[in-house]
Amino acid sequence: MKLPFGIGTVEDLYTNNEAGSAGYFPLGTGTLWHSGIHINCKNKTPFAPLVPGKVVMYRISKDYKKVTLPEKISQYAHNSIFSNLQNLYRISPKSTSVFELIDKNQTIDVSNSFIMFKHELSIDSLTPNKLIFYTLYMNLEPAADTDVYSGTKIEIGDSIHHVTQDNEFSLDMVGIPAINKGTRYFDFVLILDKKLSEYRETGKNKRALFHGVNKNVFLHQRKNNEKPVSEVIYVPYRTEYVINNICNEKEGLSKEIELKSFRIYLKTKGDLEGSDYKAQSQYKLLDYSTIWFSSRESLDLKADISTIDKKFQYLHKTLNDELEKIKGSKVTVEFVTDSGQPSIRIKNINNVMKFWVEDSEGRFAQNENHFNENVAKNTEVKIFHSNPFSYTYSQIDTSDDLRKQIKDINEKQYIDSSGNVFFEALGKYSSYFIKEKDKDLCYKNAYDWKEWFFDYIPEDSNSLLCGKTSITENLIEWYEKLRKNNDWLTLALAPWWTGPYLTWEFLKSIFGKNPPREETEQMQEEFRHCICTHPIEWDAAVSSEVAGKPDKKTDEETISSRYAEFLKSQADATDLWNGGLSKIFPSNSLHFVHPVYFINHLEKAGAFEFNPYKGTTYAGVKVVNNPGFAPYLGEGKGINGYAPMTWAFNGTTTASKTIHAGIDFAIDYNNVGKIPIHSLIQGFVIADIDYGDDNFGNCILVQSSFNPEHYYLVAHMSRDKPSLKKDDKVYPGKVVGYVGNTGKQYTVHYRKA
């Protein structure tokens, strides 16, 4: 049986039978355990897939499966299982690397039901490429305990069903999380059918999204000019033209037209050699006296070449010059009328004529391929020798504050009297204009994986786990001073002082072999990128060791070796992207992506369509094990420091549909007022407010010392323990308050925004 993306067989990749070494779940590791993330659920409630998709593989069994646990497992396997199962084992008296089952006949009920969806996300109508990925939902409630699958195409049984492309179907709901040892949860894995780097788009397939006005782009203001002088000309039937520019203003639509060629009819007698003319045959041009601009003699618009009518002046000069050039040469007859009148076309005339017209009614149309168009009939046209809706654009002083106000760029073109093209930059309070050449500098490609997945730092990352630049700044400057002073003794002791990883060699391994000293600021930013990639992976036990005693002069912290190791684990996780997924998995295998990381970046790229169905998509995200795309500090007892992310930024609350401003980190109710909240930034408290039982409850607002435009809200703190007050200093590792349940909330948590 083939996987939906055609990479080997199911048997080749993992075992899905009761006796297999990988246990019940696809992608298993250890005896019964798997890779992925756990999503805990309090209630027996159906949940929807993360995004709409088609079912490509599934197994929905009728009942739970009773499994006898292995009597002995390795220490590695013991560390990989859940804490409620770890308690069923004890260290073997014969070997500390072996764990024995306490109750030799211990059994557990497990679910082997799963569903895999295929998702296709179109970038936009102009781009044929699609992002294709698969989501796998495991540990689903068996059919006997739910009616979710009633009336669907799901076939109940212990067999794995591979759905062919012709028979793919959708499901509004994935199912209900199964219950295991008193805990209800489901397991989630996100899989790509090729490496992320292979999704990179080039050329016309790129979709640009507004990124911001950088320091190399200047904004302009404009003022209206007087409308230029106009005149009326004749444009003959079947005249070829192209549209060079379009200007869409409030006053109307103007276009710059360039005429390319004419079809003309010559006088029968004496103009061409011969008398019996045939289409597509060649004849010598002897003379030209009278010409017509129509396909029927009865509707001819006649122009005597010797007569200069003002409306034909440009035709007279152009045709006279062109016909004189080819006089005596053979020309091809394009068309012959019923009366024998021959026509020829004067083609490829350079710069026949350029002019501007007001054309809101669309007389001069342009097809989507930008080919030459033909005038539909002989017509009089009011023309202008410059744009009738032109403006003068003047550059203004473009400050950083003004740049930040620009939220998008209008796609309409605006053209000044000199033919320069401008685009409207939509500001917070008013509109400005930028030059055409600067437009690309304000956009980033939505699916350039290098920018969006490898280099991109979310705009709000400082509000998550950033603000650690002070650590790197001091370390790098410190090392620079030591090296300049040849203080090799201190350098030799540096690993002991700062931990075994935050050494100069370690920094060089991240930034390159020989990072120039003048690039210190860039190195700080890159290191900030490394330690801020996975904000939900914060370990409270590690962070509690950060503080030590602050320096009285700088209010900055010393760093512990364990915390240094944690930072390195995050940097290593980031580096995996730079080397591609082959660093983790061999080639020709599945490509895993950490779901939270993947979702975050797709949201930023504006390409993620959340599921419209009612029901839980994902909540209570808690990283338990994953294939390397987030730092991993152990499971079981070591997982206690992980805070479940119960609600994400900008998610709508189920009742009021209001936007949620921040990320909530939940704890057990019994720990109210016991767990300290450590600062991750350096700054000072600008406000301390207690909203009572409404809004954010007991909260503080902190302003960053490094970037005054960055503010940090810590909400729902306990009132039973002291918290910082206005004007208090804040530094990394300092306790700002304690986790509580104040304000408007439904469980014990604190919010970070």
Short mmCIF file of C-alpha atoms in Angstrom, two decimals, residues 13-416:
data_model
loop_
_atom_site.label_atom_id
_atom_site.label_comp_id
_atom_site.label_asym_id
_atom_site.label_seq_id
_atom_site.Cartn_x
_atom_site.Cartn_y
_atom_site.Cartn_z
CA LEU A 13 8.36 3.43 6.89
CA TYR A 14 6.60 2.28 10.03
CA THR A 15 4.69 -0.65 11.41
CA ASN A 16 0.98 -0.37 12.03
CA ASN A 17 0.17 -3.69 13.60
CA GLU A 18 -0.18 -4.73 17.20
CA ALA A 19 3.03 -6.77 17.30
CA GLY A 20 5.21 -4.24 15.51
CA SER A 21 8.17 -2.56 17.14
CA ALA A 22 6.65 0.85 16.40
CA GLY A 23 3.40 0.04 18.17
CA TYR A 24 0.00 1.23 17.12
CA PHE A 25 0.69 4.74 15.92
CA PRO A 26 2.21 5.73 12.59
CA LEU A 27 5.62 7.34 12.92
CA GLY A 28 6.23 5.54 16.19
CA THR A 29 9.46 5.71 18.18
CA GLY A 30 10.25 3.41 21.06
CA THR A 31 7.80 0.67 21.92
CA LEU A 32 4.42 2.37 21.83
CA TRP A 33 5.41 5.98 21.55
CA HIS A 34 5.60 8.43 18.68
CA SER A 35 6.92 11.76 17.40
CA GLY A 36 4.62 14.75 17.25
CA ILE A 37 2.86 17.07 19.63
CA HIS A 38 0.19 16.30 22.21
CA ILE A 39 -2.93 18.38 22.38
CA ASN A 40 -4.71 17.85 25.68
CA CYS A 41 -8.46 18.26 25.83
CA LYS A 42 -10.59 18.53 28.95
CA ASN A 43 -13.90 17.61 27.37
CA LYS A 44 -15.17 14.89 25.09
CA THR A 45 -15.67 17.31 22.20
CA PRO A 46 -15.19 16.73 18.45
CA PHE A 47 -12.50 18.86 16.83
CA ALA A 48 -12.02 20.02 13.25
CA PRO A 49 -8.88 19.63 11.13
CA LEU A 50 -6.44 22.51 11.32
CA VAL A 51 -7.31 23.55 7.77
CA PRO A 52 -9.78 22.07 5.27
CA GLY A 53 -8.42 19.03 3.48
CA LYS A 54 -9.14 15.65 1.91
CA VAL A 55 -8.84 12.33 3.75
CA VAL A 56 -6.14 10.20 2.13
CA MET A 57 -5.52 7.54 4.78
CA TYR A 58 -7.23 6.43 7.97
CA ARG A 59 -7.99 3.68 10.44
CA ILE A 60 -10.97 4.04 12.78
CA SER A 61 -11.30 0.95 14.96
CA LYS A 62 -14.51 -0.03 16.69
CA ASP A 63 -13.02 -0.36 20.21
CA TYR A 64 -9.96 0.45 22.27
CA LYS A 65 -7.16 -2.12 22.12
CA LYS A 66 -5.94 -3.74 25.32
CA VAL A 67 -2.17 -3.98 25.31
CA THR A 68 0.16 -5.70 27.76
CA LEU A 69 3.09 -3.46 28.56
CA PRO A 70 6.60 -4.88 28.01
CA GLU A 71 8.17 -6.18 31.22
CA LYS A 72 11.49 -4.43 30.54
CA ILE A 73 12.35 -1.26 28.65
CA SER A 74 15.56 0.70 28.16
CA GLN A 75 16.32 3.94 29.90
CA TYR A 76 15.90 5.72 26.56
CA ALA A 77 12.44 4.21 26.09
CA HIS A 78 11.52 5.08 29.67
CA ASN A 79 12.49 8.71 29.08
CA SER A 80 10.36 8.73 25.93
CA ILE A 81 7.08 7.67 27.50
CA PHE A 82 4.55 9.78 29.36
CA SER A 83 4.88 10.45 33.06
CA ASN A 84 1.70 8.50 33.91
CA LEU A 85 3.29 5.42 32.34
CA GLN A 86 6.75 6.05 33.77
CA ASN A 87 5.24 5.51 37.21
CA LEU A 88 4.41 1.92 36.24
CA TYR A 89 8.15 1.11 35.96
CA ARG A 90 11.08 1.06 38.35
CA ILE A 91 14.83 0.82 37.88
CA SER A 92 16.01 -2.75 37.61
CA PRO A 93 18.18 -3.90 40.54
CA LYS A 94 20.45 -5.56 38.00
CA SER A 95 21.08 -2.54 35.78
CA THR A 96 20.43 1.20 36.11
CA SER A 97 19.91 1.42 32.33
CA VAL A 98 16.95 -0.97 32.43
CA PHE A 99 13.46 -0.35 33.82
CA GLU A 100 11.16 -3.16 34.95
CA LEU A 101 7.37 -3.23 35.03
CA ILE A 102 6.14 -3.17 38.65
CA ASP A 103 2.97 -5.14 37.88
CA LYS A 104 4.03 -7.95 35.55
CA ASN A 105 0.57 -8.24 33.98
CA GLN A 106 -0.10 -4.52 33.65
CA THR A 107 -2.27 -3.65 30.65
CA ILE A 108 -3.48 -0.38 29.18
CA ASP A 109 -6.26 0.52 26.77
CA VAL A 110 -4.99 2.37 23.72
CA SER A 111 -6.49 3.68 20.52
CA ASN A 112 -4.90 2.86 17.18
CA SER A 113 -7.28 5.11 15.23
CA PHE A 114 -5.85 7.87 13.07
CA ILE A 115 -6.74 10.04 10.07
CA MET A 116 -4.34 11.66 7.59
CA PHE A 117 -5.47 14.69 5.55
CA LYS A 118 -3.98 16.17 2.43
CA HIS A 119 -4.08 19.97 2.17
CA GLU A 120 -3.54 22.11 -0.91
CA LEU A 121 -3.15 25.84 -0.35
CA SER A 122 -3.22 28.06 -3.43
CA ILE A 123 -1.02 31.11 -3.18
CA ASP A 124 -3.19 33.26 -5.44
CA SER A 125 -4.92 33.16 -8.82
CA LEU A 126 -1.80 34.34 -10.64
CA THR A 127 0.46 31.63 -9.28
CA PRO A 128 -0.06 28.03 -10.42
CA ASN A 129 2.08 26.55 -7.64
CA LYS A 130 0.40 25.11 -4.57
CA LEU A 131 1.72 24.33 -1.14
CA ILE A 132 0.86 20.70 -0.40
CA PHE A 133 1.22 19.23 3.06
CA TYR A 134 -0.32 16.48 5.19
CA THR A 135 -1.64 16.52 8.74
CA LEU A 136 -1.85 13.35 10.78
CA TYR A 137 -4.21 13.07 13.76
CA MET A 138 -3.65 10.08 16.04
CA ASN A 139 -5.14 8.66 19.25
CA LEU A 140 -8.75 9.21 18.16
CA GLU A 141 -11.78 7.91 20.04
CA PRO A 142 -12.91 4.51 18.64
CA ALA A 143 -16.20 4.40 16.76
CA ALA A 144 -18.06 2.59 19.56
CA ASP A 145 -17.69 5.66 21.80
CA THR A 146 -18.64 8.38 19.30
CA ASP A 147 -21.11 9.04 16.50
CA VAL A 148 -18.81 11.52 14.70
CA TYR A 149 -18.32 9.14 11.79
CA SER A 150 -22.01 8.30 11.29
CA GLY A 151 -23.11 9.33 7.82
CA THR A 152 -19.53 9.78 6.58
CA LYS A 153 -17.50 7.67 4.17
CA ILE A 154 -15.35 6.33 7.02
CA GLU A 155 -15.35 2.51 7.15
CA ILE A 156 -15.04 1.17 10.70
CA GLY A 157 -12.51 -1.59 11.33
CA ASP A 158 -8.93 -2.47 12.20
CA SER A 159 -7.63 -2.17 8.63
CA ILE A 160 -5.78 0.83 7.28
CA HIS A 161 -7.67 2.44 4.41
CA HIS A 162 -5.72 4.18 1.69
CA VAL A 163 -8.06 6.52 -0.19
CA THR A 164 -7.34 6.93 -3.89
CA GLN A 165 -7.40 10.37 -5.46
CA ASP A 166 -10.72 9.67 -7.15
CA ASN A 167 -12.32 8.75 -3.81
CA GLU A 168 -10.86 11.45 -1.54
CA PHE A 169 -13.43 13.03 0.75
CA SER A 170 -13.66 15.81 3.31
CA LEU A 171 -14.59 15.65 6.98
CA ASP A 172 -15.97 18.54 8.99
CA MET A 173 -14.65 16.92 12.15
CA VAL A 174 -11.60 14.72 12.69
CA GLY A 175 -13.08 13.01 15.71
CA ILE A 176 -12.88 13.03 19.51
CA PRO A 177 -9.56 12.75 21.38
CA ALA A 178 -9.14 9.32 22.94
CA ILE A 179 -8.60 8.82 26.66
CA ASN A 180 -5.49 7.15 28.02
CA LYS A 181 -4.82 6.57 31.72
CA GLY A 182 -7.30 9.31 32.64
CA THR A 183 -5.95 11.86 30.15
CA ARG A 184 -7.85 12.79 27.00
CA TYR A 185 -5.66 13.97 24.14
CA PHE A 186 -4.87 13.54 20.48
CA ASP A 187 -1.51 13.58 18.73
CA PHE A 188 -0.66 15.78 15.79
CA VAL A 189 2.06 15.58 13.14
CA LEU A 190 2.57 17.80 10.11
CA ILE A 191 4.36 16.30 7.09
CA LEU A 192 5.57 17.73 3.79
CA ASP A 193 6.01 15.73 0.63
CA LYS A 194 9.28 17.49 -0.21
CA LYS A 195 11.86 19.69 1.43
CA LEU A 196 10.91 23.24 2.26
CA SER A 197 13.73 24.54 0.09
CA GLU A 198 12.08 22.93 -2.93
CA TYR A 199 9.07 25.19 -2.50
CA ARG A 200 11.14 28.26 -3.23
CA GLU A 201 9.68 30.18 -6.13
CA THR A 202 11.46 32.20 -8.75
CA GLY A 203 10.61 34.66 -11.47
CA LYS A 204 6.97 35.24 -12.29
CA ASN A 205 5.80 32.68 -9.75
CA LYS A 206 6.67 34.97 -6.86
CA ARG A 207 3.90 36.56 -4.87
CA ALA A 208 4.97 39.77 -3.21
CA LEU A 209 3.60 40.88 0.15
CA PHE A 210 4.10 44.28 1.72
CA HIS A 211 6.98 44.18 4.19
CA GLY A 212 7.75 47.82 4.99
CA VAL A 213 9.34 51.02 3.74
CA ASN A 214 13.07 50.71 4.36
CA LYS A 215 15.59 53.49 4.76
CA ASN A 216 16.46 53.51 1.03
CA VAL A 217 12.90 54.42 -0.01
CA PHE A 218 11.64 58.01 0.06
CA LEU A 219 8.04 59.13 0.25
CA HIS A 220 6.57 61.86 -1.96
CA GLN A 221 3.64 64.24 -1.87
CA ARG A 222 1.91 65.55 -4.98
CA LYS A 223 -0.07 68.52 -6.26
CA ASN A 224 -2.35 68.81 -9.28
CA ASN A 225 -1.09 70.33 -12.54
CA GLU A 226 -3.08 72.19 -15.17
CA LYS A 227 -4.55 69.97 -17.89
CA PRO A 228 -2.41 70.08 -21.09
CA VAL A 229 -3.62 71.41 -24.47
CA SER A 230 -5.65 68.94 -26.55
CA GLU A 231 -6.40 68.37 -30.23
CA VAL A 232 -8.57 66.01 -32.28
CA ILE A 233 -7.13 63.43 -34.69
CA TYR A 234 -8.49 60.57 -36.78
CA VAL A 235 -7.44 57.06 -35.87
CA PRO A 236 -8.23 54.69 -38.79
CA TYR A 237 -9.99 51.34 -38.58
CA ARG A 238 -7.64 48.40 -37.82
CA THR A 239 -4.82 50.65 -36.65
CA GLU A 240 -2.60 48.62 -34.33
CA TYR A 241 -1.67 50.13 -30.99
CA VAL A 242 -0.25 49.29 -27.59
CA ILE A 243 -0.96 50.87 -24.21
CA ASN A 244 2.28 52.02 -22.61
CA ASN A 245 0.90 53.47 -19.38
CA ILE A 246 -2.36 53.69 -17.47
CA CYS A 247 -3.12 56.35 -14.89
CA ASN A 248 -6.19 55.91 -12.69
CA GLU A 249 -7.17 59.07 -10.85
CA LYS A 250 -10.32 60.34 -9.17
CA GLU A 251 -10.94 62.53 -12.23
CA GLY A 252 -10.95 59.52 -14.54
CA LEU A 253 -8.77 57.02 -16.38
CA SER A 254 -6.02 58.12 -18.75
CA LYS A 255 -3.86 55.99 -21.03
CA GLU A 256 -0.70 56.54 -23.01
CA ILE A 257 -1.25 55.10 -26.50
CA GLU A 258 1.40 54.25 -29.08
CA LEU A 259 0.21 53.59 -32.64
CA LYS A 260 2.16 50.82 -34.40
CA SER A 261 0.84 50.19 -37.93
CA PHE A 262 -1.95 51.01 -40.42
CA ARG A 263 -3.90 49.05 -43.00
CA ILE A 264 -4.53 51.19 -46.11
CA TYR A 265 -6.27 50.71 -49.45
CA LEU A 266 -4.62 52.07 -52.58
CA LYS A 267 -6.21 53.41 -55.76
CA THR A 268 -6.77 50.52 -58.18
CA LYS A 269 -5.45 52.10 -61.37
CA GLY A 270 -1.80 52.90 -61.53
CA ASP A 271 -0.78 52.45 -57.91
CA LEU A 272 0.20 48.78 -58.11
CA GLU A 273 1.68 47.00 -61.07
CA GLY A 274 -0.89 44.73 -62.76
CA SER A 275 -4.67 44.66 -62.60
CA ASP A 276 -5.87 41.24 -61.39
CA TYR A 277 -4.84 41.24 -57.74
CA LYS A 278 -4.83 38.26 -55.38
CA ALA A 279 -4.45 38.23 -51.61
CA GLN A 280 -1.02 37.26 -50.23
CA SER A 281 0.60 37.92 -53.64
CA GLN A 282 3.28 40.54 -54.21
CA TYR A 283 3.18 43.46 -56.63
CA LYS A 284 5.41 46.42 -57.27
CA LEU A 285 4.26 49.71 -55.74
CA LEU A 286 4.31 52.26 -58.56
CA ASP A 287 2.69 55.25 -56.92
CA TYR A 288 0.25 56.38 -54.24
CA SER A 289 -2.31 59.07 -54.74
CA THR A 290 -5.47 58.29 -52.78
CA ILE A 291 -5.81 55.95 -49.81
CA TRP A 292 -8.74 54.56 -47.86
CA PHE A 293 -8.99 53.39 -44.25
CA SER A 294 -11.83 50.86 -44.31
CA SER A 295 -12.65 47.33 -45.40
CA ARG A 296 -15.65 48.42 -47.48
CA GLU A 297 -15.55 51.03 -50.22
CA SER A 298 -19.02 52.25 -49.24
CA LEU A 299 -17.73 53.14 -45.77
CA ASP A 300 -14.36 54.46 -46.87
CA LEU A 301 -12.72 57.26 -44.99
CA LYS A 302 -10.88 58.75 -47.96
CA ALA A 303 -7.74 60.82 -47.55
CA ASP A 304 -6.21 62.42 -50.60
CA ILE A 305 -2.48 62.28 -50.02
CA SER A 306 -2.06 65.72 -51.54
CA THR A 307 -4.57 67.30 -49.16
CA ILE A 308 -3.48 68.26 -45.70
CA ASP A 309 -6.42 68.09 -43.31
CA LYS A 310 -5.44 69.05 -39.77
CA LYS A 311 -6.92 65.82 -38.43
CA PHE A 312 -4.76 63.86 -40.89
CA GLN A 313 -1.52 65.76 -40.53
CA TYR A 314 0.25 63.00 -38.62
CA LEU A 315 -1.10 60.41 -41.13
CA HIS A 316 0.00 62.50 -44.07
CA LYS A 317 3.55 62.85 -42.84
CA THR A 318 3.90 59.26 -41.66
CA LEU A 319 2.36 57.60 -44.70
CA ASN A 320 4.07 59.90 -47.17
CA ASP A 321 7.48 59.10 -45.67
CA GLU A 322 6.85 55.36 -45.39
CA LEU A 323 5.32 54.95 -48.88
CA GLU A 324 8.15 56.93 -50.39
CA LYS A 325 10.63 54.48 -48.82
CA ILE A 326 9.02 51.44 -50.40
CA LYS A 327 8.07 53.01 -53.75
CA GLY A 328 9.38 50.80 -56.55
CA SER A 329 9.55 47.75 -54.25
CA LYS A 330 7.23 44.79 -54.10
CA VAL A 331 4.53 44.85 -51.45
CA THR A 332 2.14 42.12 -50.31
CA VAL A 333 -1.56 42.53 -50.94
CA GLU A 334 -3.29 41.67 -47.67
CA PHE A 335 -6.91 41.87 -48.77
CA VAL A 336 -8.90 42.44 -51.99
CA THR A 337 -12.43 43.89 -51.94
CA ASP A 338 -15.28 42.53 -54.06
CA SER A 339 -14.61 45.27 -56.63
CA GLY A 340 -10.93 44.33 -56.87
CA GLN A 341 -9.56 47.11 -54.65
CA PRO A 342 -6.24 45.92 -53.11
CA SER A 343 -5.08 46.76 -49.59
CA ILE A 344 -1.63 46.73 -48.07
CA ARG A 345 -0.54 47.26 -44.45
CA ILE A 346 2.20 49.65 -43.49
CA LYS A 347 3.83 47.77 -40.59
CA ASN A 348 6.52 48.31 -37.97
CA ILE A 349 6.62 52.06 -38.27
CA ASN A 350 8.83 53.36 -35.50
CA ASN A 351 7.09 55.89 -33.28
CA VAL A 352 4.11 56.43 -35.54
CA MET A 353 2.61 58.53 -32.80
CA LYS A 354 2.36 58.62 -29.02
CA PHE A 355 -0.35 60.49 -27.16
CA TRP A 356 -2.52 60.43 -24.04
CA VAL A 357 -6.30 60.00 -24.01
CA GLU A 358 -9.03 60.16 -21.40
CA ASP A 359 -10.51 56.68 -21.72
CA SER A 360 -12.84 55.82 -18.86
CA GLU A 361 -15.25 54.25 -21.39
CA GLY A 362 -12.56 51.82 -22.62
CA ARG A 363 -12.23 52.65 -26.33
CA PHE A 364 -8.60 51.61 -26.15
CA ALA A 365 -8.66 48.19 -24.55
CA GLN A 366 -5.74 45.96 -23.64
CA ASN A 367 -5.82 42.18 -23.53
CA GLU A 368 -4.19 40.34 -20.66
CA ASN A 369 -1.26 39.19 -22.84
CA HIS A 370 -0.39 42.78 -23.79
CA PHE A 371 -0.45 42.01 -27.52
CA ASN A 372 -1.11 44.77 -30.05
CA GLU A 373 -4.77 45.72 -30.35
CA ASN A 374 -6.73 46.95 -33.37
CA VAL A 375 -8.94 50.02 -33.43
CA ALA A 376 -12.52 48.80 -33.88
CA LYS A 377 -13.63 51.57 -36.25
CA ASN A 378 -12.57 54.86 -37.79
CA THR A 379 -12.85 57.33 -34.98
CA GLU A 380 -12.07 60.84 -33.91
CA VAL A 381 -9.98 60.96 -30.75
CA LYS A 382 -9.26 63.86 -28.45
CA ILE A 383 -5.61 63.51 -27.57
CA PHE A 384 -3.14 65.15 -25.17
CA HIS A 385 0.61 65.28 -25.58
CA SER A 386 1.05 64.65 -21.84
CA ASN A 387 -1.01 62.99 -19.13
CA PRO A 388 -4.27 64.97 -18.67
CA PHE A 389 -4.38 63.89 -15.03
CA SER A 390 -0.75 64.58 -14.20
CA TYR A 391 0.61 65.68 -10.86
CA THR A 392 3.90 67.04 -9.62
CA TYR A 393 5.58 64.79 -7.04
CA SER A 394 7.96 66.26 -4.50
CA GLN A 395 10.15 64.24 -2.14
CA ILE A 396 9.56 64.80 1.56
CA ASP A 397 11.67 64.17 4.63
CA THR A 398 11.01 60.48 5.33
CA SER A 399 11.58 59.76 8.99
CA ASP A 400 11.54 56.31 10.59
CA ASP A 401 8.25 57.16 12.30
CA LEU A 402 6.70 58.07 8.97
CA ARG A 403 7.95 54.85 7.37
CA LYS A 404 6.33 52.78 10.12
CA GLN A 405 2.97 54.38 9.37
CA ILE A 406 2.88 52.87 5.87
CA LYS A 407 0.73 49.72 5.95
CA ASP A 408 0.45 48.81 2.26
CA ILE A 409 0.98 50.03 -1.30
CA ASN A 410 -1.86 50.54 -3.78
CA GLU A 411 -1.43 48.70 -7.08
CA LYS A 412 -2.77 51.63 -9.14
CA GLN A 413 -0.20 53.55 -11.17
CA TYR A 414 0.13 57.33 -11.04
CA ILE A 415 2.25 59.11 -13.66
CA ASP A 416 3.71 62.60 -13.52
#
